[in-house]
Amino acid sequence: MAENLVEIKRICPICKNKYGNKLKELHMMLPNEYGLPDAYDVVCCTKCGFVFADTSACQEDYNKYYEKNNIYSDNFCVKKANVKSSLLQKRRVEILEKFIEKDMNIIDIGFGSGELLQLLKKRGFMHLFGLDPSEYAVEMISNKGIKCIKGNIFDNCARELKNSFNVVVTTAVIEHIYQLDGLMTKVLEYLKEDAHAYFFVDAPAVEGFLKYLNPIPNNFNHEHINYFTLQGLDNLLGLYGFERVLEDKECYLDLDLKEEAIKDVELMALYKRTSVEREIRKDINAKKIVIRYFEKIGRMSNKIFELLKEEQEIVVWGTGSYAMQLLAENPEIISRISYFVDNNKQKYNVKIGGKSVFNPDILLKNDQKSLILICSMNNANDIKEQINNMKIKNKYFIL
Ligand SMILES: [Zn+2]
């Protein structure tokens, strides 16, 4: 298909091709402090079939953003996110235990909460190491007796760490990285140059987009800029000599937690280092899945327009990707918003669409007439519980 053929700003992060099919133009509303563009095109590489965000930002912009907005290591996570996280961790440990010896050297790059490192330690893995840009995360994990240093994957690899690990682990990282070739070069730098070197990687699976039809910001947002199928992952890693050691079907973790309202498919794969560079096989599924997904999901919820008919001030609870895309796609809502509230204190010094972000406590002091719109992908039910526990009297609505 030659429709919407464009010359892309960000060359294909896998095969370096300059041309893509534009699948969708996405708008977000981001605080200026993020230093990231508020729109990008979702494109599909004409050569290898990889689907990614054709963003005008560069790796340096993302490095700065993550240094300041490291929500992954903060301990504000609430119950629901933890249920998903514990299932992911369980599967990661299962895979690693199947192939990796307990005395091998393992480095977790971008370890965030450090949950995986702690679990591996409990399971008897003896030589664990962590690298993370958050000072808080490093301090916390050091206190648990696990060696780690503060740093970004793109920093120079310390000499004593070079080629010294049997296993590099990156979880929930690869979908965020602008320069995938840079990431792969770094992975090779940390890995030993022998036959017992592995790379464990996971990412949200494009194969799950159509299955569960989650809202667009679940899958496409300012942080998630690469959209991997298993074929896409194989293509990227194959270029650097990695061969997958798990069967296709073992690489998908299907999460369908009705009670928690979490429905997602996660890709998890373990690769072994070889000296053979593999050729790219064009991914013909990614584009089809993403096009059909966008067709099916259409415009975001219509509920918002019904609510807007009433003359009422609005407080938006949640300042994540979901809220930002909703506002960018429906800017007429902004004038109706009094302010935002969020549990994440890192958000209190930013303004969104000129409106301030406060601690939810403000709702106890302020008027009780504003309608609270709960705008969170993963924590809506927890927020509902919090509203009830805090005895906040305002009406609320989950978007
Ligand atoms: Zn490509």
mmCIF file of C-alpha atoms and ligand atoms in Angstrom:
data_model
loop_
_atom_site.group_PDB
_atom_site.id
_atom_site.type_symbol
_atom_site.label_atom_id
_atom_site.label_comp_id
_atom_site.label_asym_id
_atom_site.label_seq_id
_atom_site.Cartn_x
_atom_site.Cartn_y
_atom_site.Cartn_z
ATOM 1 C CA MET A 1 0.000 0.000 0.000
ATOM 2 C CA ALA A 2 1.438 3.333 -1.002
ATOM 3 C CA GLU A 3 -1.090 5.552 0.733
ATOM 4 C CA ASN A 4 0.139 8.426 2.914
ATOM 5 C CA LEU A 5 3.743 7.869 1.949
ATOM 6 C CA VAL A 6 5.868 10.432 3.798
ATOM 7 C CA GLU A 7 9.507 11.274 4.288
ATOM 8 C CA ILE A 8 9.909 10.812 8.013
ATOM 9 C CA LYS A 9 11.747 13.060 10.489
ATOM 10 C CA ARG A 10 12.939 10.199 12.643
ATOM 11 C CA ILE A 11 14.573 7.603 10.401
ATOM 12 C CA CYS A 12 13.357 4.085 11.088
ATOM 13 C CA PRO A 13 14.941 3.167 14.449
ATOM 14 C CA ILE A 14 15.435 -0.402 13.228
ATOM 15 C CA CYS A 15 16.477 -0.311 9.557
ATOM 16 C CA LYS A 16 17.294 3.436 9.120
ATOM 17 C CA ASN A 17 14.883 3.807 6.195
ATOM 18 C CA LYS A 18 13.692 7.378 5.532
ATOM 19 C CA TYR A 19 10.196 6.593 4.279
ATOM 20 C CA GLY A 20 7.025 5.585 6.009
ATOM 21 C CA ASN A 21 3.267 5.386 5.715
ATOM 22 C CA LYS A 22 1.541 7.847 8.011
ATOM 23 C CA LEU A 23 -1.087 5.951 10.000
ATOM 24 C CA LYS A 24 -2.336 8.605 12.410
ATOM 25 C CA GLU A 25 -1.591 12.112 13.612
ATOM 26 C CA LEU A 26 -1.697 12.244 17.405
ATOM 27 C CA HIS A 27 -2.074 15.312 19.594
ATOM 28 C CA MET A 28 -1.283 15.511 23.275
ATOM 29 C CA MET A 29 -1.316 18.333 25.755
ATOM 30 C CA LEU A 30 1.981 18.378 27.573
ATOM 31 C CA PRO A 31 3.297 20.752 30.225
ATOM 32 C CA ASN A 32 6.015 23.025 28.765
ATOM 33 C CA GLU A 33 8.382 21.698 31.408
ATOM 34 C CA TYR A 34 8.439 18.329 29.639
ATOM 35 C CA GLY A 35 10.317 19.827 26.696
ATOM 36 C CA LEU A 36 8.655 17.322 24.354
ATOM 37 C CA PRO A 37 6.577 18.011 21.227
ATOM 38 C CA ASP A 38 2.807 17.873 21.723
ATOM 39 C CA ALA A 39 2.089 15.953 18.533
ATOM 40 C CA TYR A 40 3.582 13.238 16.397
ATOM 41 C CA ASP A 41 2.631 10.974 13.524
ATOM 42 C CA VAL A 42 2.373 7.251 14.021
ATOM 43 C CA VAL A 43 4.198 5.860 10.992
ATOM 44 C CA CYS A 44 5.081 2.481 9.558
ATOM 45 C CA CYS A 45 8.466 1.945 7.913
ATOM 46 C CA THR A 46 8.018 0.991 4.252
ATOM 47 C CA LYS A 47 11.064 -1.267 4.367
ATOM 48 C CA CYS A 48 10.926 -3.297 7.585
ATOM 49 C CA GLY A 49 7.320 -2.666 8.641
ATOM 50 C CA PHE A 50 8.148 -1.301 12.095
ATOM 51 C CA VAL A 51 5.526 1.067 13.536
ATOM 52 C CA PHE A 52 6.838 4.001 15.564
ATOM 53 C CA ALA A 53 6.291 7.641 16.558
ATOM 54 C CA ASP A 54 7.781 10.066 14.062
ATOM 55 C CA THR A 55 8.551 12.585 16.782
ATOM 56 C CA SER A 56 10.537 15.764 16.242
ATOM 57 C CA ALA A 57 12.250 15.373 19.621
ATOM 58 C CA CYS A 58 15.699 13.788 19.940
ATOM 59 C CA GLN A 59 17.238 11.363 22.434
ATOM 60 C CA GLU A 60 18.711 14.255 24.425
ATOM 61 C CA ASP A 61 15.192 15.715 24.908
ATOM 62 C CA TYR A 62 13.963 12.394 26.267
ATOM 63 C CA ASN A 63 16.988 12.030 28.566
ATOM 64 C CA LYS A 64 16.231 15.425 30.088
ATOM 65 C CA TYR A 65 12.551 14.575 30.403
ATOM 66 C CA TYR A 66 13.161 11.257 32.205
ATOM 67 C CA GLU A 67 15.712 12.802 34.541
ATOM 68 C CA LYS A 68 13.036 15.172 35.807
ATOM 69 C CA ASN A 69 9.986 12.948 35.526
ATOM 70 C CA ASN A 70 11.030 9.639 36.909
ATOM 71 C CA ILE A 71 7.673 8.382 38.095
ATOM 72 C CA TYR A 72 8.719 4.755 37.751
ATOM 73 C CA SER A 73 10.804 4.677 40.851
ATOM 74 C CA ASP A 74 8.539 6.786 43.017
ATOM 75 C CA ASN A 75 6.480 4.876 45.523
ATOM 76 C CA PHE A 76 3.167 6.533 44.775
ATOM 77 C CA CYS A 77 1.956 3.466 42.874
ATOM 78 C CA VAL A 78 -1.402 2.282 44.048
ATOM 79 C CA LYS A 79 -2.919 -1.126 44.361
ATOM 80 C CA LYS A 80 -4.117 -1.782 40.839
ATOM 81 C CA ALA A 81 -0.867 -0.921 39.122
ATOM 82 C CA ASN A 82 0.799 -3.260 41.590
ATOM 83 C CA VAL A 83 -1.366 -6.235 40.636
ATOM 84 C CA LYS A 84 -0.246 -5.911 37.026
ATOM 85 C CA SER A 85 3.323 -5.253 38.035
ATOM 86 C CA SER A 86 3.507 -8.340 40.246
ATOM 87 C CA LEU A 87 2.240 -10.551 37.408
ATOM 88 C CA LEU A 88 4.823 -9.092 35.045
ATOM 89 C CA GLN A 89 7.577 -9.622 37.606
ATOM 90 C CA LYS A 90 6.503 -13.202 38.226
ATOM 91 C CA ARG A 91 6.740 -14.044 34.526
ATOM 92 C CA ARG A 92 10.099 -12.254 34.148
ATOM 93 C CA VAL A 93 11.538 -14.274 37.009
ATOM 94 C CA GLU A 94 10.116 -17.508 35.537
ATOM 95 C CA ILE A 95 11.811 -16.877 32.193
ATOM 96 C CA LEU A 96 15.123 -15.885 33.743
ATOM 97 C CA GLU A 97 15.131 -18.890 36.085
ATOM 98 C CA LYS A 98 14.598 -21.227 33.152
ATOM 99 C CA PHE A 99 17.705 -20.132 31.257
ATOM 100 C CA ILE A 100 20.016 -18.203 33.560
ATOM 101 C CA GLU A 101 22.357 -19.741 36.144
ATOM 102 C CA LYS A 102 22.153 -18.347 39.657
ATOM 103 C CA ASP A 103 25.827 -17.347 39.660
ATOM 104 C CA MET A 104 25.683 -15.333 36.429
ATOM 105 C CA ASN A 105 26.208 -11.567 36.487
ATOM 106 C CA ILE A 106 22.973 -9.719 35.797
ATOM 107 C CA ILE A 107 22.502 -5.988 35.219
ATOM 108 C CA ASP A 108 19.029 -4.405 35.227
ATOM 109 C CA ILE A 109 19.220 -1.176 33.247
ATOM 110 C CA GLY A 110 16.560 1.357 34.205
ATOM 111 C CA PHE A 111 15.458 -0.765 37.159
ATOM 112 C CA GLY A 112 12.875 1.777 38.380
ATOM 113 C CA SER A 113 11.176 0.392 41.462
ATOM 114 C CA GLY A 114 13.853 -2.295 41.746
ATOM 115 C CA GLU A 115 11.151 -4.900 42.290
ATOM 116 C CA LEU A 116 12.683 -7.339 39.807
ATOM 117 C CA LEU A 117 16.177 -7.091 41.333
ATOM 118 C CA GLN A 118 14.736 -7.760 44.778
ATOM 119 C CA LEU A 119 12.762 -10.759 43.550
ATOM 120 C CA LEU A 120 15.801 -12.191 41.787
ATOM 121 C CA LYS A 121 17.802 -11.770 44.984
ATOM 122 C CA LYS A 122 15.149 -13.690 46.910
ATOM 123 C CA ARG A 123 15.271 -16.460 44.301
ATOM 124 C CA GLY A 124 18.986 -16.875 44.933
ATOM 125 C CA PHE A 125 20.595 -14.959 42.068
ATOM 126 C CA MET A 126 23.919 -13.942 43.524
ATOM 127 C CA HIS A 127 25.421 -11.281 41.282
ATOM 128 C CA LEU A 128 22.918 -8.518 40.683
ATOM 129 C CA PHE A 129 23.577 -4.967 39.605
ATOM 130 C CA GLY A 130 21.341 -2.008 38.805
ATOM 131 C CA LEU A 131 21.619 1.181 36.769
ATOM 132 C CA ASP A 132 18.948 3.880 37.015
ATOM 133 C CA PRO A 133 18.829 7.651 36.493
ATOM 134 C CA SER A 134 16.877 8.227 39.706
ATOM 135 C CA GLU A 135 18.837 9.017 42.855
ATOM 136 C CA TYR A 136 15.890 7.911 44.963
ATOM 137 C CA ALA A 137 15.784 4.515 43.223
ATOM 138 C CA VAL A 138 19.519 3.989 43.637
ATOM 139 C CA GLU A 139 19.415 4.826 47.336
ATOM 140 C CA MET A 140 16.447 2.555 47.934
ATOM 141 C CA ILE A 141 17.975 -0.461 46.192
ATOM 142 C CA SER A 142 21.414 0.082 47.735
ATOM 143 C CA ASN A 143 19.710 -0.066 51.114
ATOM 144 C CA LYS A 144 18.359 -3.503 50.174
ATOM 145 C CA GLY A 145 21.915 -4.722 49.681
ATOM 146 C CA ILE A 146 21.933 -4.711 45.872
ATOM 147 C CA LYS A 147 24.812 -3.007 44.082
ATOM 148 C CA CYS A 148 23.755 -0.186 41.816
ATOM 149 C CA ILE A 149 24.796 3.150 40.395
ATOM 150 C CA LYS A 150 22.985 6.246 39.188
ATOM 151 C CA GLY A 151 23.131 6.626 35.462
ATOM 152 C CA ASN A 152 21.421 6.654 32.123
ATOM 153 C CA ILE A 153 21.775 3.850 29.595
ATOM 154 C CA PHE A 154 23.391 6.344 27.219
ATOM 155 C CA ASP A 155 26.089 7.423 29.700
ATOM 156 C CA ASN A 156 29.588 6.086 29.140
ATOM 157 C CA CYS A 157 29.823 2.560 30.438
ATOM 158 C CA ALA A 158 32.161 2.520 33.467
ATOM 159 C CA ARG A 159 35.354 0.605 32.673
ATOM 160 C CA GLU A 160 34.829 -1.956 35.439
ATOM 161 C CA LEU A 161 31.344 -2.748 34.064
ATOM 162 C CA LYS A 162 32.379 -3.136 30.433
ATOM 163 C CA ASN A 163 31.799 -6.622 28.981
ATOM 164 C CA SER A 164 31.256 -7.996 32.454
ATOM 165 C CA PHE A 165 27.654 -9.208 32.491
ATOM 166 C CA ASN A 166 26.105 -12.485 31.343
ATOM 167 C CA VAL A 167 22.679 -10.939 31.255
ATOM 168 C CA VAL A 168 21.389 -7.463 30.469
ATOM 169 C CA VAL A 169 17.778 -6.896 31.517
ATOM 170 C CA THR A 170 15.693 -3.936 30.406
ATOM 171 C CA THR A 171 12.035 -3.967 31.386
ATOM 172 C CA ALA A 172 9.546 -1.327 30.244
ATOM 173 C CA VAL A 173 12.424 0.553 28.642
ATOM 174 C CA ILE A 174 12.693 -0.239 24.942
ATOM 175 C CA GLU A 175 9.328 1.315 24.011
ATOM 176 C CA HIS A 176 10.624 4.627 25.419
ATOM 177 C CA ILE A 177 13.950 4.833 23.590
ATOM 178 C CA TYR A 178 14.407 7.205 20.647
ATOM 179 C CA GLN A 179 17.763 5.818 19.547
ATOM 180 C CA LEU A 180 17.359 2.072 19.468
ATOM 181 C CA ASP A 181 20.744 1.571 17.785
ATOM 182 C CA GLY A 182 22.309 3.493 20.668
ATOM 183 C CA LEU A 183 20.525 1.254 23.162
ATOM 184 C CA MET A 184 21.701 -1.915 21.411
ATOM 185 C CA THR A 185 25.303 -0.695 21.239
ATOM 186 C CA LYS A 186 25.196 -0.072 24.975
ATOM 187 C CA VAL A 187 23.682 -3.482 25.699
ATOM 188 C CA LEU A 188 26.595 -5.082 23.820
ATOM 189 C CA GLU A 189 29.059 -2.971 25.788
ATOM 190 C CA TYR A 190 27.766 -4.298 29.109
ATOM 191 C CA LEU A 191 27.516 -7.912 27.935
ATOM 192 C CA LYS A 192 30.333 -10.433 28.081
ATOM 193 C CA GLU A 193 31.766 -11.340 24.711
ATOM 194 C CA ASP A 194 31.229 -15.058 25.137
ATOM 195 C CA ALA A 195 28.575 -17.609 24.330
ATOM 196 C CA HIS A 196 26.798 -17.217 27.652
ATOM 197 C CA ALA A 197 25.481 -13.723 27.131
ATOM 198 C CA TYR A 198 21.771 -12.939 27.126
ATOM 199 C CA PHE A 199 19.493 -9.953 26.675
ATOM 200 C CA PHE A 200 16.071 -9.976 28.325
ATOM 201 C CA VAL A 201 13.671 -7.386 27.023
ATOM 202 C CA ASP A 202 9.963 -6.667 27.273
ATOM 203 C CA ALA A 203 7.521 -4.207 25.788
ATOM 204 C CA PRO A 204 3.774 -3.810 25.257
ATOM 205 C CA ALA A 205 2.749 -6.124 22.387
ATOM 206 C CA VAL A 206 1.167 -4.551 19.310
ATOM 207 C CA GLU A 207 -0.518 -7.943 18.919
ATOM 208 C CA GLY A 208 -2.639 -7.024 21.955
ATOM 209 C CA PHE A 209 -3.861 -3.628 20.708
ATOM 210 C CA LEU A 210 -6.789 -5.015 18.726
ATOM 211 C CA LYS A 211 -7.582 -7.734 21.182
ATOM 212 C CA TYR A 212 -8.400 -5.386 24.053
ATOM 213 C CA LEU A 213 -9.064 -1.999 22.397
ATOM 214 C CA ASN A 214 -7.672 0.021 25.283
ATOM 215 C CA PRO A 215 -7.888 3.835 24.909
ATOM 216 C CA ILE A 216 -5.313 5.334 22.544
ATOM 217 C CA PRO A 217 -3.106 6.830 25.303
ATOM 218 C CA ASN A 218 -2.579 3.349 26.770
ATOM 219 C CA ASN A 219 -0.690 2.434 23.644
ATOM 220 C CA PHE A 220 0.389 5.716 22.071
ATOM 221 C CA ASN A 221 1.600 8.559 24.276
ATOM 222 C CA HIS A 222 4.535 10.932 24.718
ATOM 223 C CA GLU A 223 6.573 8.211 26.435
ATOM 224 C CA HIS A 224 5.763 5.173 24.318
ATOM 225 C CA ILE A 225 7.344 5.940 20.950
ATOM 226 C CA ASN A 226 8.156 2.418 19.647
ATOM 227 C CA TYR A 227 5.467 -0.206 19.014
ATOM 228 C CA PHE A 228 6.872 -3.714 18.941
ATOM 229 C CA THR A 229 5.484 -6.914 17.561
ATOM 230 C CA LEU A 230 7.551 -10.017 18.199
ATOM 231 C CA GLN A 231 8.762 -9.783 14.589
ATOM 232 C CA GLY A 232 9.821 -6.156 15.170
ATOM 233 C CA LEU A 233 11.783 -7.164 18.257
ATOM 234 C CA ASP A 234 13.418 -10.070 16.398
ATOM 235 C CA ASN A 235 14.357 -7.704 13.553
ATOM 236 C CA LEU A 236 16.006 -5.159 15.847
ATOM 237 C CA LEU A 237 17.880 -7.698 17.935
ATOM 238 C CA GLY A 238 18.825 -9.868 14.987
ATOM 239 C CA LEU A 239 20.777 -6.959 13.521
ATOM 240 C CA TYR A 240 23.025 -7.124 16.594
ATOM 241 C CA GLY A 241 23.491 -10.886 16.479
ATOM 242 C CA PHE A 242 20.847 -11.860 18.998
ATOM 243 C CA GLU A 243 18.905 -15.050 18.577
ATOM 244 C CA ARG A 244 15.673 -15.640 20.485
ATOM 245 C CA VAL A 245 15.702 -18.585 22.881
ATOM 246 C CA LEU A 246 11.953 -18.615 23.648
ATOM 247 C CA GLU A 247 9.267 -20.053 21.376
ATOM 248 C CA ASP A 248 6.849 -17.516 19.835
ATOM 249 C CA LYS A 249 3.933 -18.364 22.102
ATOM 250 C CA GLU A 250 6.071 -18.199 25.240
ATOM 251 C CA CYS A 251 6.834 -14.543 24.495
ATOM 252 C CA TYR A 252 3.319 -13.234 25.132
ATOM 253 C CA LEU A 253 1.912 -12.572 28.570
ATOM 254 C CA ASP A 254 -1.816 -12.057 28.226
ATOM 255 C CA LEU A 255 -3.240 -10.087 31.137
ATOM 256 C CA ASP A 256 -6.999 -10.202 31.361
ATOM 257 C CA LEU A 257 -7.806 -9.215 34.909
ATOM 258 C CA LYS A 258 -11.494 -8.511 34.964
ATOM 259 C CA GLU A 259 -11.625 -7.400 38.572
ATOM 260 C CA GLU A 260 -8.829 -4.905 38.125
ATOM 261 C CA ALA A 261 -10.042 -3.864 34.659
ATOM 262 C CA ILE A 262 -6.568 -4.528 33.275
ATOM 263 C CA LYS A 263 -6.425 -6.016 29.816
ATOM 264 C CA ASP A 264 -3.106 -6.004 28.062
ATOM 265 C CA VAL A 265 -0.692 -8.197 26.200
ATOM 266 C CA GLU A 266 2.965 -7.877 27.086
ATOM 267 C CA LEU A 267 5.892 -9.103 25.004
ATOM 268 C CA MET A 268 8.690 -10.743 26.969
ATOM 269 C CA ALA A 269 11.624 -12.299 25.235
ATOM 270 C CA LEU A 270 15.061 -13.641 26.029
ATOM 271 C CA TYR A 271 17.781 -13.531 23.391
ATOM 272 C CA LYS A 272 21.213 -15.112 23.265
ATOM 273 C CA ARG A 273 24.242 -13.342 21.860
ATOM 274 C CA THR A 274 25.724 -14.940 18.733
ATOM 275 C CA SER A 275 28.270 -13.727 16.222
ATOM 276 C CA VAL A 276 25.826 -13.975 13.316
ATOM 277 C CA GLU A 277 23.979 -10.878 12.173
ATOM 278 C CA ARG A 278 20.458 -11.785 11.062
ATOM 279 C CA GLU A 279 18.650 -10.322 8.087
ATOM 280 C CA ILE A 280 15.459 -8.334 8.535
ATOM 281 C CA ARG A 281 12.176 -10.033 7.656
ATOM 282 C CA LYS A 282 9.539 -7.464 6.842
ATOM 283 C CA ASP A 283 6.842 -7.277 9.501
ATOM 284 C CA ILE A 284 3.566 -7.342 7.609
ATOM 285 C CA ASN A 285 1.269 -7.486 10.646
ATOM 286 C CA ALA A 286 2.108 -4.378 12.643
ATOM 287 C CA LYS A 287 0.651 -1.913 10.155
ATOM 288 C CA LYS A 288 -2.543 -3.923 9.651
ATOM 289 C CA ILE A 289 -3.131 -4.218 13.397
ATOM 290 C CA VAL A 290 -2.495 -0.542 14.109
ATOM 291 C CA ILE A 291 -4.698 0.683 11.237
ATOM 292 C CA ARG A 292 -7.581 -1.516 12.358
ATOM 293 C CA TYR A 293 -7.073 -0.465 15.965
ATOM 294 C CA PHE A 294 -7.363 3.232 15.132
ATOM 295 C CA GLU A 295 -10.411 2.557 12.965
ATOM 296 C CA LYS A 296 -12.141 0.681 15.746
ATOM 297 C CA ILE A 297 -11.343 3.000 18.578
ATOM 298 C CA GLY A 298 -12.462 6.058 16.613
ATOM 299 C CA ARG A 299 -12.674 9.211 18.608
ATOM 300 C CA MET A 300 -12.130 8.857 22.324
ATOM 301 C CA SER A 301 -15.061 8.549 24.677
ATOM 302 C CA ASN A 302 -18.269 10.344 23.723
ATOM 303 C CA LYS A 303 -19.291 10.462 27.348
ATOM 304 C CA ILE A 304 -17.385 13.674 27.836
ATOM 305 C CA PHE A 305 -19.659 15.590 25.475
ATOM 306 C CA GLU A 306 -22.785 14.535 27.303
ATOM 307 C CA LEU A 307 -21.241 15.747 30.559
ATOM 308 C CA LEU A 308 -20.275 19.058 29.049
ATOM 309 C CA LYS A 309 -23.863 19.972 28.293
ATOM 310 C CA GLU A 310 -24.322 20.833 31.950
ATOM 311 C CA GLU A 311 -23.061 24.205 33.179
ATOM 312 C CA GLN A 312 -20.661 22.961 35.773
ATOM 313 C CA GLU A 313 -17.066 23.531 36.782
ATOM 314 C CA ILE A 314 -14.832 20.548 36.304
ATOM 315 C CA VAL A 315 -11.903 19.199 38.309
ATOM 316 C CA VAL A 316 -9.806 16.651 36.458
ATOM 317 C CA TRP A 317 -8.244 13.948 38.633
ATOM 318 C CA GLY A 318 -5.198 12.643 36.807
ATOM 319 C CA THR A 319 -2.530 14.375 34.756
ATOM 320 C CA GLY A 320 -1.128 11.436 32.833
ATOM 321 C CA SER A 321 -1.184 10.628 29.149
ATOM 322 C CA TYR A 322 -4.882 9.839 29.191
ATOM 323 C CA ALA A 323 -5.873 13.288 30.485
ATOM 324 C CA MET A 324 -3.454 15.048 28.178
ATOM 325 C CA GLN A 325 -4.605 13.390 25.004
ATOM 326 C CA LEU A 326 -8.222 13.878 25.947
ATOM 327 C CA LEU A 327 -7.648 17.616 26.345
ATOM 328 C CA ALA A 328 -5.569 17.953 23.215
ATOM 329 C CA GLU A 329 -8.263 16.237 21.172
ATOM 330 C CA ASN A 330 -11.066 18.204 22.865
ATOM 331 C CA PRO A 331 -9.618 21.648 23.680
ATOM 332 C CA GLU A 332 -13.078 23.089 24.351
ATOM 333 C CA ILE A 333 -13.041 21.303 27.728
ATOM 334 C CA ILE A 334 -10.115 23.311 29.078
ATOM 335 C CA SER A 335 -12.049 26.514 29.809
ATOM 336 C CA ARG A 336 -14.408 24.490 32.007
ATOM 337 C CA ILE A 337 -11.629 23.053 34.171
ATOM 338 C CA SER A 338 -10.973 24.763 37.524
ATOM 339 C CA TYR A 339 -7.833 22.796 38.282
ATOM 340 C CA PHE A 340 -6.283 19.349 38.244
ATOM 341 C CA VAL A 341 -5.551 17.051 41.158
ATOM 342 C CA ASP A 342 -3.045 14.221 41.261
ATOM 343 C CA ASN A 343 -1.455 11.973 43.876
ATOM 344 C CA ASN A 344 1.978 12.401 42.327
ATOM 345 C CA LYS A 345 3.656 15.320 44.064
ATOM 346 C CA GLN A 346 6.089 15.749 41.171
ATOM 347 C CA LYS A 347 3.192 17.182 39.203
ATOM 348 C CA TYR A 348 2.440 20.051 41.601
ATOM 349 C CA ASN A 349 4.882 22.480 40.047
ATOM 350 C CA VAL A 350 3.598 22.161 36.492
ATOM 351 C CA LYS A 351 0.671 23.813 34.771
ATOM 352 C CA ILE A 352 -1.478 22.089 32.174
ATOM 353 C CA GLY A 353 -3.346 24.321 29.736
ATOM 354 C CA GLY A 354 -2.641 27.160 32.192
ATOM 355 C CA LYS A 355 -4.370 25.292 35.047
ATOM 356 C CA SER A 356 -2.619 24.286 38.272
ATOM 357 C CA VAL A 357 -2.216 20.794 39.672
ATOM 358 C CA PHE A 358 -2.935 20.254 43.375
ATOM 359 C CA ASN A 359 -2.949 17.547 45.997
ATOM 360 C CA PRO A 360 -6.407 15.904 46.167
ATOM 361 C CA ASP A 361 -6.779 17.359 49.715
ATOM 362 C CA ILE A 362 -7.799 20.617 48.067
ATOM 363 C CA LEU A 363 -11.160 19.039 47.275
ATOM 364 C CA LEU A 364 -11.954 18.928 50.995
ATOM 365 C CA LYS A 365 -11.358 22.651 51.381
ATOM 366 C CA ASN A 366 -12.963 23.858 48.161
ATOM 367 C CA ASP A 367 -16.504 23.916 46.899
ATOM 368 C CA GLN A 368 -18.209 20.590 46.612
ATOM 369 C CA LYS A 369 -20.099 21.422 43.454
ATOM 370 C CA SER A 370 -17.452 20.825 40.840
ATOM 371 C CA LEU A 371 -17.723 17.603 38.943
ATOM 372 C CA ILE A 372 -14.622 15.408 39.267
ATOM 373 C CA LEU A 373 -13.601 13.719 36.050
ATOM 374 C CA ILE A 374 -11.394 10.739 36.831
ATOM 375 C CA CYS A 375 -8.930 10.505 34.009
ATOM 376 C CA SER A 376 -6.521 7.672 34.649
ATOM 377 C CA MET A 377 -5.760 4.585 32.645
ATOM 378 C CA ASN A 378 -4.630 2.283 35.407
ATOM 379 C CA ASN A 379 -5.846 3.728 38.648
ATOM 380 C CA ALA A 380 -9.440 4.848 38.100
ATOM 381 C CA ASN A 381 -10.899 2.376 40.600
ATOM 382 C CA ASP A 382 -8.294 3.230 43.216
ATOM 383 C CA ILE A 383 -9.099 6.911 42.785
ATOM 384 C CA LYS A 384 -12.792 6.138 43.266
ATOM 385 C CA GLU A 385 -11.905 4.341 46.488
ATOM 386 C CA GLN A 386 -9.752 7.255 47.581
ATOM 387 C CA ILE A 387 -12.618 9.695 46.975
ATOM 388 C CA ASN A 388 -14.879 7.573 49.147
ATOM 389 C CA ASN A 389 -12.246 7.116 51.847
ATOM 390 C CA MET A 390 -11.516 10.848 51.958
ATOM 391 C CA LYS A 391 -15.265 11.522 52.188
ATOM 392 C CA ILE A 392 -15.116 13.929 49.265
ATOM 393 C CA LYS A 393 -18.704 14.952 48.529
ATOM 394 C CA ASN A 394 -18.336 16.046 44.882
ATOM 395 C CA LYS A 395 -19.942 14.012 42.151
ATOM 396 C CA TYR A 396 -17.422 12.107 40.118
ATOM 397 C CA PHE A 397 -17.319 10.393 36.797
ATOM 398 C CA ILE A 398 -14.843 7.856 35.480
ATOM 399 C CA LEU A 399 -13.858 8.517 31.893
HETATM 400 ZN ZN ZN B 1 12.486 0.061 9.018
#
